[in-house]
PDB file of C-alpha atoms in Angstrom:
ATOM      1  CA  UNK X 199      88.748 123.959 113.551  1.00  0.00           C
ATOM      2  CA  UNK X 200      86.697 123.009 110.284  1.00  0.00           C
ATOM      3  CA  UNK X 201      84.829 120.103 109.791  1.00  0.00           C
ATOM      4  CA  UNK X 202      83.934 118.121 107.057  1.00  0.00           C
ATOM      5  CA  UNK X 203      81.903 114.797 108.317  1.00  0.00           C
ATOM      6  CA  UNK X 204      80.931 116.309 111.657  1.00  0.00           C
ATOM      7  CA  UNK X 205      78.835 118.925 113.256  1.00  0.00           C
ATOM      8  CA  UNK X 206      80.426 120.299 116.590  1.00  0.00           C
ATOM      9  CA  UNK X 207      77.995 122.751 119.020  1.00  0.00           C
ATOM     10  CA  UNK X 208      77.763 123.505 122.287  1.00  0.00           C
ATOM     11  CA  UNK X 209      74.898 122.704 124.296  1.00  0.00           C
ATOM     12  CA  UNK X 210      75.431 124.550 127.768  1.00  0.00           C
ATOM     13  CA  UNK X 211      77.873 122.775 130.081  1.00  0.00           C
ATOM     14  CA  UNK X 212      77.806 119.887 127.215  1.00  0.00           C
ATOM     15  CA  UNK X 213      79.748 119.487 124.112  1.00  0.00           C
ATOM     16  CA  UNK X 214      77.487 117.746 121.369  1.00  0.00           C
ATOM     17  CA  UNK X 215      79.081 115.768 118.191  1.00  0.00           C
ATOM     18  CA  UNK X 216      77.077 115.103 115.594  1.00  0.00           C
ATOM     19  CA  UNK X 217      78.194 112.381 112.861  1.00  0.00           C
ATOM     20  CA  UNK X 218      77.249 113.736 109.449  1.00  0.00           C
ATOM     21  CA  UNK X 219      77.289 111.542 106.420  1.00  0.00           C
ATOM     22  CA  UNK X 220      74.243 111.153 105.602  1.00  0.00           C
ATOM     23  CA  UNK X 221      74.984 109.671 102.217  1.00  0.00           C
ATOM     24  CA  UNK X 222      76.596 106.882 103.760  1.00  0.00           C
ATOM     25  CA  UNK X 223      74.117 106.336 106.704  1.00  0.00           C
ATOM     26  CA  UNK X 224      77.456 108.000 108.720  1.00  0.00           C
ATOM     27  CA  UNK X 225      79.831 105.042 108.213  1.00  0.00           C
ATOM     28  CA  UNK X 226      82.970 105.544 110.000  1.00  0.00           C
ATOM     29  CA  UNK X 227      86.303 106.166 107.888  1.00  0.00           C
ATOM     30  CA  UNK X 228      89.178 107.151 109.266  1.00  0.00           C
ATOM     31  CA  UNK X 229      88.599 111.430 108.319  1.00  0.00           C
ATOM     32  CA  UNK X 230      85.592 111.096 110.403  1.00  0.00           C
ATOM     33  CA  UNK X 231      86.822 109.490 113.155  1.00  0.00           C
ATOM     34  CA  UNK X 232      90.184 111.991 113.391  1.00  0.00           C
ATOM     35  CA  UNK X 233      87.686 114.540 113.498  1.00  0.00           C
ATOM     36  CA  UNK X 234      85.746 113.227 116.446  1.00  0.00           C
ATOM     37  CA  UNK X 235      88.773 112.403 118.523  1.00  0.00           C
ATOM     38  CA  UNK X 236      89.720 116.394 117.701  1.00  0.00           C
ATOM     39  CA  UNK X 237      86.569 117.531 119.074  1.00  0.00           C
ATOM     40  CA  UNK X 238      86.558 115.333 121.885  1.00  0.00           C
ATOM     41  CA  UNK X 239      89.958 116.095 122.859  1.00  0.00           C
ATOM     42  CA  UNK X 240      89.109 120.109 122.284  1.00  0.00           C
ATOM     43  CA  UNK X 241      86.418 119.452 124.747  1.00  0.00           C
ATOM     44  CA  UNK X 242      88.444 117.444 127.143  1.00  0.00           C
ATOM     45  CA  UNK X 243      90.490 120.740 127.412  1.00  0.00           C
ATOM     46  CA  UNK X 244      87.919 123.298 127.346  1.00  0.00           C
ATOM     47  CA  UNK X 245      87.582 124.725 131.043  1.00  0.00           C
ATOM     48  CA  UNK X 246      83.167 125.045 130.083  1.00  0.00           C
ATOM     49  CA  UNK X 247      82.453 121.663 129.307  1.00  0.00           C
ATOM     50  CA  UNK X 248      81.749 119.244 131.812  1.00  0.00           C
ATOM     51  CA  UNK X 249      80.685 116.300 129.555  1.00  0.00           C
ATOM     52  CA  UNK X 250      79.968 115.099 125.956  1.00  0.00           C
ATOM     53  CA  UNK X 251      77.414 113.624 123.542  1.00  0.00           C
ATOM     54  CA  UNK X 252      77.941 111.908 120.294  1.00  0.00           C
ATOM     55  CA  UNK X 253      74.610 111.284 118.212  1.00  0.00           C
ATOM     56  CA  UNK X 254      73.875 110.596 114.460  1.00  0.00           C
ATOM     57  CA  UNK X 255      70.710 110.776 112.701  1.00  0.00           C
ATOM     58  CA  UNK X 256      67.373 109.105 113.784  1.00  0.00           C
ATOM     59  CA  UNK X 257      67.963 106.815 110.790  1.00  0.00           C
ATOM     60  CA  UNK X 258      71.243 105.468 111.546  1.00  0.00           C
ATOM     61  CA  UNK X 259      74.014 106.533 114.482  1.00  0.00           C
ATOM     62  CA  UNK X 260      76.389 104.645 112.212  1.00  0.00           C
ATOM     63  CA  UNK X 261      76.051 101.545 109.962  1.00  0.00           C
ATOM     64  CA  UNK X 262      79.586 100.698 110.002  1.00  0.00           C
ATOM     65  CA  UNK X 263      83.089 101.208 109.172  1.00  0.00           C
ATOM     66  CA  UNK X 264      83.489 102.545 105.568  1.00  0.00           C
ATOM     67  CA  UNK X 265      84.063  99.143 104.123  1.00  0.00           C
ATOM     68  CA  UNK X 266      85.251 100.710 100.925  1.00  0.00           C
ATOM     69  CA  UNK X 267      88.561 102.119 102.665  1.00  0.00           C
ATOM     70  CA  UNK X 268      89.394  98.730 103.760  1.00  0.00           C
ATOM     71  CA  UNK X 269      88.631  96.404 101.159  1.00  0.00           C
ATOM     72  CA  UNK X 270      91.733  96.446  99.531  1.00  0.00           C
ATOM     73  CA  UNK X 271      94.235  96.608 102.204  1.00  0.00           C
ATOM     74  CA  UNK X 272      95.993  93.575 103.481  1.00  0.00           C
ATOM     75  CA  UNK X 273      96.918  92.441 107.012  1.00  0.00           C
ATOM     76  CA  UNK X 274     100.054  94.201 106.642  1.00  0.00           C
ATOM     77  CA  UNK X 275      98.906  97.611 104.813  1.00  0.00           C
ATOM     78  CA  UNK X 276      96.322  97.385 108.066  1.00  0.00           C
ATOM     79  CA  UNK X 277      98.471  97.022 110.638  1.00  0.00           C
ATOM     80  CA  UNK X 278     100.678  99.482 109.089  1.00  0.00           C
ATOM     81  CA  UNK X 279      98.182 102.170 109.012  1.00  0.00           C
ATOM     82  CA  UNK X 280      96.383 100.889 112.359  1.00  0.00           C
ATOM     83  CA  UNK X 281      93.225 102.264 111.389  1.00  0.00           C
ATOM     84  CA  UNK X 282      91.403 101.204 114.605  1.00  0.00           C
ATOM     85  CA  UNK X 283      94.075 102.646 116.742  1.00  0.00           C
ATOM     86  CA  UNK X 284      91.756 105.912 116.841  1.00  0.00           C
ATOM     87  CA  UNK X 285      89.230 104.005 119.045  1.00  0.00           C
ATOM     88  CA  UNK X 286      91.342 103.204 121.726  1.00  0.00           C
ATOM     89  CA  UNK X 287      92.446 106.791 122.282  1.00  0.00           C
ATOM     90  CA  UNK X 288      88.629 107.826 123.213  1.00  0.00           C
ATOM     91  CA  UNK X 289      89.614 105.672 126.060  1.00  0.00           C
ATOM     92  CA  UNK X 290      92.366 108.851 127.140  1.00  0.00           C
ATOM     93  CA  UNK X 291      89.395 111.480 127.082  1.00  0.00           C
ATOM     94  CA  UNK X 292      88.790 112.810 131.035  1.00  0.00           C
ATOM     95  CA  UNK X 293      85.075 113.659 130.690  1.00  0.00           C
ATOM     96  CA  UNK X 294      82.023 111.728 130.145  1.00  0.00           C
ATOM     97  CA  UNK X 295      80.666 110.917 126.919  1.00  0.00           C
ATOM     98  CA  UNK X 296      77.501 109.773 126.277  1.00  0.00           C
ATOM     99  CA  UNK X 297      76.100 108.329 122.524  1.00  0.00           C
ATOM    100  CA  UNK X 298      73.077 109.010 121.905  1.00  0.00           C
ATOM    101  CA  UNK X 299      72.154 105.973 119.620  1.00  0.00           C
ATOM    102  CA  UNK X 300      69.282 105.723 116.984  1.00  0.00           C
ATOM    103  CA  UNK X 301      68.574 103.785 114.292  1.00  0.00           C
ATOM    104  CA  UNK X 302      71.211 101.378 113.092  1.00  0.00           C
ATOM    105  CA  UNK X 303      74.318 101.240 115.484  1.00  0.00           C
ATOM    106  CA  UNK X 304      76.492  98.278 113.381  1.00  0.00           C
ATOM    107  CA  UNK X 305      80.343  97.022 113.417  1.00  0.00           C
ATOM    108  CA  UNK X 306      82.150 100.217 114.083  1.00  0.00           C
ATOM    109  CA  UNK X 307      79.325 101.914 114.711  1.00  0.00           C
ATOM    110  CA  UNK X 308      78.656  99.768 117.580  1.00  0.00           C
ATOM    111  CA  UNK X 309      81.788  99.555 118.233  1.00  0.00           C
ATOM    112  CA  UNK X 310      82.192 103.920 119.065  1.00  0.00           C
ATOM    113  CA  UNK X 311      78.972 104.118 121.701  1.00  0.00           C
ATOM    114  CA  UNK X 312      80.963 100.567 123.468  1.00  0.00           C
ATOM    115  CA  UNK X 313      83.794 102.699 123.546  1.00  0.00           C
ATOM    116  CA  UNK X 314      81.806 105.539 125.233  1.00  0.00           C
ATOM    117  CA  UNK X 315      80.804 105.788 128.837  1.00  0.00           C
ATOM    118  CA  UNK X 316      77.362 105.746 128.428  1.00  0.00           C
ATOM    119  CA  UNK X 317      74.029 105.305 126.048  1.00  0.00           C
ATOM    120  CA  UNK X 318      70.784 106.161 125.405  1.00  0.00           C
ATOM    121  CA  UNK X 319      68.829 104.660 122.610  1.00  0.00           C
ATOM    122  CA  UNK X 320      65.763 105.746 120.948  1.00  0.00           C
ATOM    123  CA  UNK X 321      63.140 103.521 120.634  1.00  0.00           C
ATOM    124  CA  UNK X 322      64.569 102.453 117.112  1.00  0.00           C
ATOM    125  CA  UNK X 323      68.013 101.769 118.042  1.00  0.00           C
ATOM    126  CA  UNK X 324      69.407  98.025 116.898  1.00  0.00           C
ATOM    127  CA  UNK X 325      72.797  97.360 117.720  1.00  0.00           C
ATOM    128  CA  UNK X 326      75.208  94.814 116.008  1.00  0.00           C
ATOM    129  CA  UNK X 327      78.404  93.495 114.852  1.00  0.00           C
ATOM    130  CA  UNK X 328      78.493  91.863 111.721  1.00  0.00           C
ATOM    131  CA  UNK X 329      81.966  91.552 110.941  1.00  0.00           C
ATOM    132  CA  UNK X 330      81.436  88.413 110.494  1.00  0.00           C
ATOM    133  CA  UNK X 331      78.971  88.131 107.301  1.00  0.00           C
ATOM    134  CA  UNK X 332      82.165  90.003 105.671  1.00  0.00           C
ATOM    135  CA  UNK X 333      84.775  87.603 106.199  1.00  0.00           C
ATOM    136  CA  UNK X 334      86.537  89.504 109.757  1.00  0.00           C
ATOM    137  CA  UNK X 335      85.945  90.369 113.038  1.00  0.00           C
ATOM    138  CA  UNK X 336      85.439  93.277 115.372  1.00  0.00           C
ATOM    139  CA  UNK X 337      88.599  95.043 115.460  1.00  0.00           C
ATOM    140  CA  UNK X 338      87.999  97.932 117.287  1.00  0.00           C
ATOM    141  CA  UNK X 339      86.880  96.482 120.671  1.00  0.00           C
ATOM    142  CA  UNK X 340      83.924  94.632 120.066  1.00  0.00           C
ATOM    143  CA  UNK X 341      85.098  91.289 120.748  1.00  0.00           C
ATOM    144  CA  UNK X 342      85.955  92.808 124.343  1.00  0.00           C
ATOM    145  CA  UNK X 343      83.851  94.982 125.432  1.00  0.00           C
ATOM    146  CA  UNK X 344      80.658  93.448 124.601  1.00  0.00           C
ATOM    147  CA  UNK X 345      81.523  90.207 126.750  1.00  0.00           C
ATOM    148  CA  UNK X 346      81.641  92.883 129.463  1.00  0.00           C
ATOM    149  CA  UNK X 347      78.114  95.192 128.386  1.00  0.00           C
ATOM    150  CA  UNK X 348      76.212  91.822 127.838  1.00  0.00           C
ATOM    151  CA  UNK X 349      78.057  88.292 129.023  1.00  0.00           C
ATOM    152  CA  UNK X 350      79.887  85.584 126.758  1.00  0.00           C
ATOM    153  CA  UNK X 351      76.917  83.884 125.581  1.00  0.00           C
ATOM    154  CA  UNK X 352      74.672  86.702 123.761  1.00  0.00           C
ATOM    155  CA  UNK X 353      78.272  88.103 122.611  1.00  0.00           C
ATOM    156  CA  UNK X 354      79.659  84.906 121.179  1.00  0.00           C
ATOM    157  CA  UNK X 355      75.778  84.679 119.336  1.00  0.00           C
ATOM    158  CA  UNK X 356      75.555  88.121 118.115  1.00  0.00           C
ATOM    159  CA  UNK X 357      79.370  88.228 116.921  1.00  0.00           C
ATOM    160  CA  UNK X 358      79.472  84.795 115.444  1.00  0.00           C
ATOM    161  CA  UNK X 359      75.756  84.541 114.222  1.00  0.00           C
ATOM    162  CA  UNK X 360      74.799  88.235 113.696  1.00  0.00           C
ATOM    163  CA  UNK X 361      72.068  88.648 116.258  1.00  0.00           C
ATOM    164  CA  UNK X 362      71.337  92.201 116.311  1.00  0.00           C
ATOM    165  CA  UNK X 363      69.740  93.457 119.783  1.00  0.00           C
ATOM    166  CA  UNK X 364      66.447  95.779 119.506  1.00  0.00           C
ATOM    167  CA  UNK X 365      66.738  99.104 121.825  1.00  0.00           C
ATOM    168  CA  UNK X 366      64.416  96.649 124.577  1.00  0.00           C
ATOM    169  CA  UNK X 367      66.419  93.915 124.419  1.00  0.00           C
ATOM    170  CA  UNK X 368      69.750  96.225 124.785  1.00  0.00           C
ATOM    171  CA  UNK X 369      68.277  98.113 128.211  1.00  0.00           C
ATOM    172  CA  UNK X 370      67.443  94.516 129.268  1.00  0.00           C
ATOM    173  CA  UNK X 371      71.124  92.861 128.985  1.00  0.00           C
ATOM    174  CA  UNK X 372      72.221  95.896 130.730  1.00  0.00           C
ATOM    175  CA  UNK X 373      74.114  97.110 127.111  1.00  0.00           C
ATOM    176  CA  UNK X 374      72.179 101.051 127.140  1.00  0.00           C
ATOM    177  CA  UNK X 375      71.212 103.156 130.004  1.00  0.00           C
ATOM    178  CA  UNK X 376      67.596 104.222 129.094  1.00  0.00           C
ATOM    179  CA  UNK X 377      65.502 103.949 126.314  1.00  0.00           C
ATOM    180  CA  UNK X 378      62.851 106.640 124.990  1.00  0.00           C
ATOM    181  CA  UNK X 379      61.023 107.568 122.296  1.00  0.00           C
ATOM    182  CA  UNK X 380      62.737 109.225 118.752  1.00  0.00           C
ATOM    183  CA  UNK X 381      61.699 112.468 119.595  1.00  0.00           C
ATOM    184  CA  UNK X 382      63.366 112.102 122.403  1.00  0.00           C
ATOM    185  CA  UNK X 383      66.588 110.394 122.826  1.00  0.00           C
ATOM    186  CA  UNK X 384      69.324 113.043 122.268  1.00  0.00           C
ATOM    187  CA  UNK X 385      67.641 115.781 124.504  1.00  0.00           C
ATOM    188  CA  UNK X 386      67.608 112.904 127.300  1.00  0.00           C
ATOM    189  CA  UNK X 387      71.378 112.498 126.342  1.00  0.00           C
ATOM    190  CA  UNK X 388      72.126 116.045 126.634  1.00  0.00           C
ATOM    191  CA  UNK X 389      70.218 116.065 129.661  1.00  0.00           C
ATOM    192  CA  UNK X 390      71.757 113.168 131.075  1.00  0.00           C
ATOM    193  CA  UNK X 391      75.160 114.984 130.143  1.00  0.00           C
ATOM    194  CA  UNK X 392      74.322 118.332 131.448  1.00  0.00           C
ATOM    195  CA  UNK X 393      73.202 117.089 134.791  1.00  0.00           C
ATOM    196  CA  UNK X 394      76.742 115.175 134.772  1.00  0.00           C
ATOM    197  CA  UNK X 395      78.669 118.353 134.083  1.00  0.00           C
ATOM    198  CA  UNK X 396      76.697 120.188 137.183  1.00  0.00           C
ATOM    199  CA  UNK X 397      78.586 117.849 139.579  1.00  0.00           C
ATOM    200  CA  UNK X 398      82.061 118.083 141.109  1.00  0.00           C
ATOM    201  CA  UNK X 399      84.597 117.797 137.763  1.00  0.00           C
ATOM    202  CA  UNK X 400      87.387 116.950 139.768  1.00  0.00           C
ATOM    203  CA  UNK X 401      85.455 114.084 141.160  1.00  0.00           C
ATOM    204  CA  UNK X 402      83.527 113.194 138.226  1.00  0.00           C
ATOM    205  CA  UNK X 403      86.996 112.760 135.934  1.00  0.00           C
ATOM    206  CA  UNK X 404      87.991 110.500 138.888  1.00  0.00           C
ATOM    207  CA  UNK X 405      84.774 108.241 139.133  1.00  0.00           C
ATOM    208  CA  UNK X 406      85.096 107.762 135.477  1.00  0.00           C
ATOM    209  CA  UNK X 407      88.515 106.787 135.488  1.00  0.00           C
ATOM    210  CA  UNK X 408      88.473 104.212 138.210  1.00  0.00           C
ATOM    211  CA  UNK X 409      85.246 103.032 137.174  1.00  0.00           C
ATOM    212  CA  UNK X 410      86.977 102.102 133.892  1.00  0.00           C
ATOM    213  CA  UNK X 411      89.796 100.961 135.671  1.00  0.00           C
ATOM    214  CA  UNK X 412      87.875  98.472 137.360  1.00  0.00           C
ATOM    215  CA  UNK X 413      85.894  97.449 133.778  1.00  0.00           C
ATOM    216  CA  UNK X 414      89.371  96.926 131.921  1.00  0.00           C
ATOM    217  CA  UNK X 415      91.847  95.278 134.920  1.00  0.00           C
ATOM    218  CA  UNK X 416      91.933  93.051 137.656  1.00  0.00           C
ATOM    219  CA  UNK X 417      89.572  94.154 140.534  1.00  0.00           C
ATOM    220  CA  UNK X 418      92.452  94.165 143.505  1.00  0.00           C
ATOM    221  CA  UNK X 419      94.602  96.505 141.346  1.00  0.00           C
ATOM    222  CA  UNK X 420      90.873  98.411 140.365  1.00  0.00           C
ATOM    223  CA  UNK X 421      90.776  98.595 144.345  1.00  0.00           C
ATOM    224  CA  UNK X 422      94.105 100.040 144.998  1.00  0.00           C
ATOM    225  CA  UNK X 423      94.394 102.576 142.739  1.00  0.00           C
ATOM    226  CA  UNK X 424      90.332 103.135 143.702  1.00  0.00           C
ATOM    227  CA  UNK X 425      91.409 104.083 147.332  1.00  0.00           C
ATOM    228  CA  UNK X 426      94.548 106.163 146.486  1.00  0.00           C
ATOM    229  CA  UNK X 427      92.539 108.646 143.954  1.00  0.00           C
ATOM    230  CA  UNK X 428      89.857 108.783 146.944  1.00  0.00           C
ATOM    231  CA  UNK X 429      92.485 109.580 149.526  1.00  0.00           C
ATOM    232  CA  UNK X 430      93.655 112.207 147.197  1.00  0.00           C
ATOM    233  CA  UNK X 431      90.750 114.169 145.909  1.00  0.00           C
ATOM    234  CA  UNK X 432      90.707 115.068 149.940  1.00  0.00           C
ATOM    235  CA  UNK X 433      93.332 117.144 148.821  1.00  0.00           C
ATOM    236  CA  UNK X 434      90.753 119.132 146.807  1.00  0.00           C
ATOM    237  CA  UNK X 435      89.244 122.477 147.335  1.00  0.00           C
ATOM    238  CA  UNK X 436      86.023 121.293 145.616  1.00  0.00           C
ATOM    239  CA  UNK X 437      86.305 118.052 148.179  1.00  0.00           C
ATOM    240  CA  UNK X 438      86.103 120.669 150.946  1.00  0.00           C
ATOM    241  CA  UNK X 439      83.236 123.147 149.446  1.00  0.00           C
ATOM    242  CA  UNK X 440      81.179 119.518 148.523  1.00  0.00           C
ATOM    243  CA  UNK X 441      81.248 117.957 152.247  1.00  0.00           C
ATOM    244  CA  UNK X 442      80.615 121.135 153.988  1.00  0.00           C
ATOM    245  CA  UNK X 443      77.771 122.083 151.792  1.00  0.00           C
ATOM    246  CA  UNK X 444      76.644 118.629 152.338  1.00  0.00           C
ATOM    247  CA  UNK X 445      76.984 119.693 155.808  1.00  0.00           C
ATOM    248  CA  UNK X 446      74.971 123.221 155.406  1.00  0.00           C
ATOM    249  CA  UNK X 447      72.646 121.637 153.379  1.00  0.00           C
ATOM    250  CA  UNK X 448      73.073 123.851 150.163  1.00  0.00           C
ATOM    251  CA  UNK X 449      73.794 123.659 146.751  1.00  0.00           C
ATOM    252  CA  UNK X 450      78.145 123.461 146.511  1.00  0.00           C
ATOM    253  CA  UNK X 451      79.801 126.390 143.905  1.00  0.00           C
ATOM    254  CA  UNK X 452      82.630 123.621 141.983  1.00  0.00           C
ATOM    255  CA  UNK X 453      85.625 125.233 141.059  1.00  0.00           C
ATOM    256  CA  UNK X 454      87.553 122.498 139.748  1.00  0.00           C
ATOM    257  CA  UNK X 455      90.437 122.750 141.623  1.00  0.00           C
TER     258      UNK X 455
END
């Protein structure tokens, strides 16, 4: 597939995206977007990769949605069109992802690494949703998942006040998994990613699931379903190979099945 507003690679067991807009510090319209759920989704499929990074530049990961393909759209031309509808469907992707965040990560482009399983920041990251200086909201999950990365009361006073969080104070609220140094940050990511993809996949595309499950729903039905996929990955030949290597004390071959 060609791209226009993205750079797709592989990396190894790990499938890197790489937002490229540079004119427009890589704010998200909907063309970019289609083409990162298309990569993600080729990914998902592809038998090699294991997980996934998204990244931007060391300026900017993304400094928004691209305001100028919404400004003159009503409520109904929006809903019609359902431009946010895109984020929600990284939800349906099997495989880790990981952003790799730098530089300005605003709005939307907050919004995408919330909507990922995982981040690392460079030492430059600053992360925030200003819908609100415009005259709107978050509509593509920030209202939501924030509360759940940081708590109601630093999410009601960055969404309705526009606090933006520095990379420290992100690690600290428990919003980013590490933060390092510019030079850094995306080989940690892919690192992160590869050493992901090394483990059982079967097992891996489970954890993720119910782990989301649990983030998203009620914990008693997070526990149910929790204890039915464990009962069933026993069915798995990689569940066999991973316990009785455990047992022999060696490295286990995963053959995703």
């Amino acid at each position: 597939m060609t791209y226009t507003s993205i750079l797709v690679e592989t990396r190894g067991q790990v499938g890197l995206i790489t937002l490229n807009r540079p004119h427009a510090l890589n704010a998200l319209n909907t063309a970019l977007m289609q083409e990162v759920m298309g990569a993600l989704e080729t990914f998902d499929k592809d038998e090699n990769i294991g997980a996934m990074v998204i990244t931007g530049s060391d300026k900017a990961f993304a400094a928004g949605a691209d305001i100028k393909e919404m400004a003159d759209k009503s409520a109904l031309d929006m809903t019609t069109t359902d431009l946010v509808a895109i984020y929600g469907r990284i939800r349906t992707i099997r495989k880790p992802i990981i952003a790799a965040v730098s530089g300005w990560s605003l709005g939307a482009g907050f919004e995408l690494p919330l909507a990922c399983d995982m981040i690392i920041a460079s030492d430059t990251a600053k992360f925030g949703l200003p819908e609100v200086t415009i005259g709107v909201i978050p509509g593509a999950g920030g209202t939501q998942r924030l509360v759940r990365a940081v708590g109601k009361a630093l999410a009601m006073e960055m969404i309705l006040n526009d606090r933006k969080l520095t990379a420290q104070e992100a690690l600290h609220y428990g919003l980013v998994n590490r933060v390092v140094p510019v030079s850094d940050y995306l080989n940690v990511a892919i690192l992160l990613a590869d050493e992901i993809a090394s483990r059982a996949p079967l097992a891996v595309r489970a954890a993720k699931r119910m782990i989301n499950h649990s983030y998203e729903s009620f914990l008693n039905d997070g526990l149910a379903e929790e204890k039915q996929v464990f009962y069933s990955l026993f069915n798995t030949a990689d569940q066999k190979e991973g316990m009785q290597a455990f047992v022999e004390k060696r490295k286990p071959n995963w053959t995703g099945k």
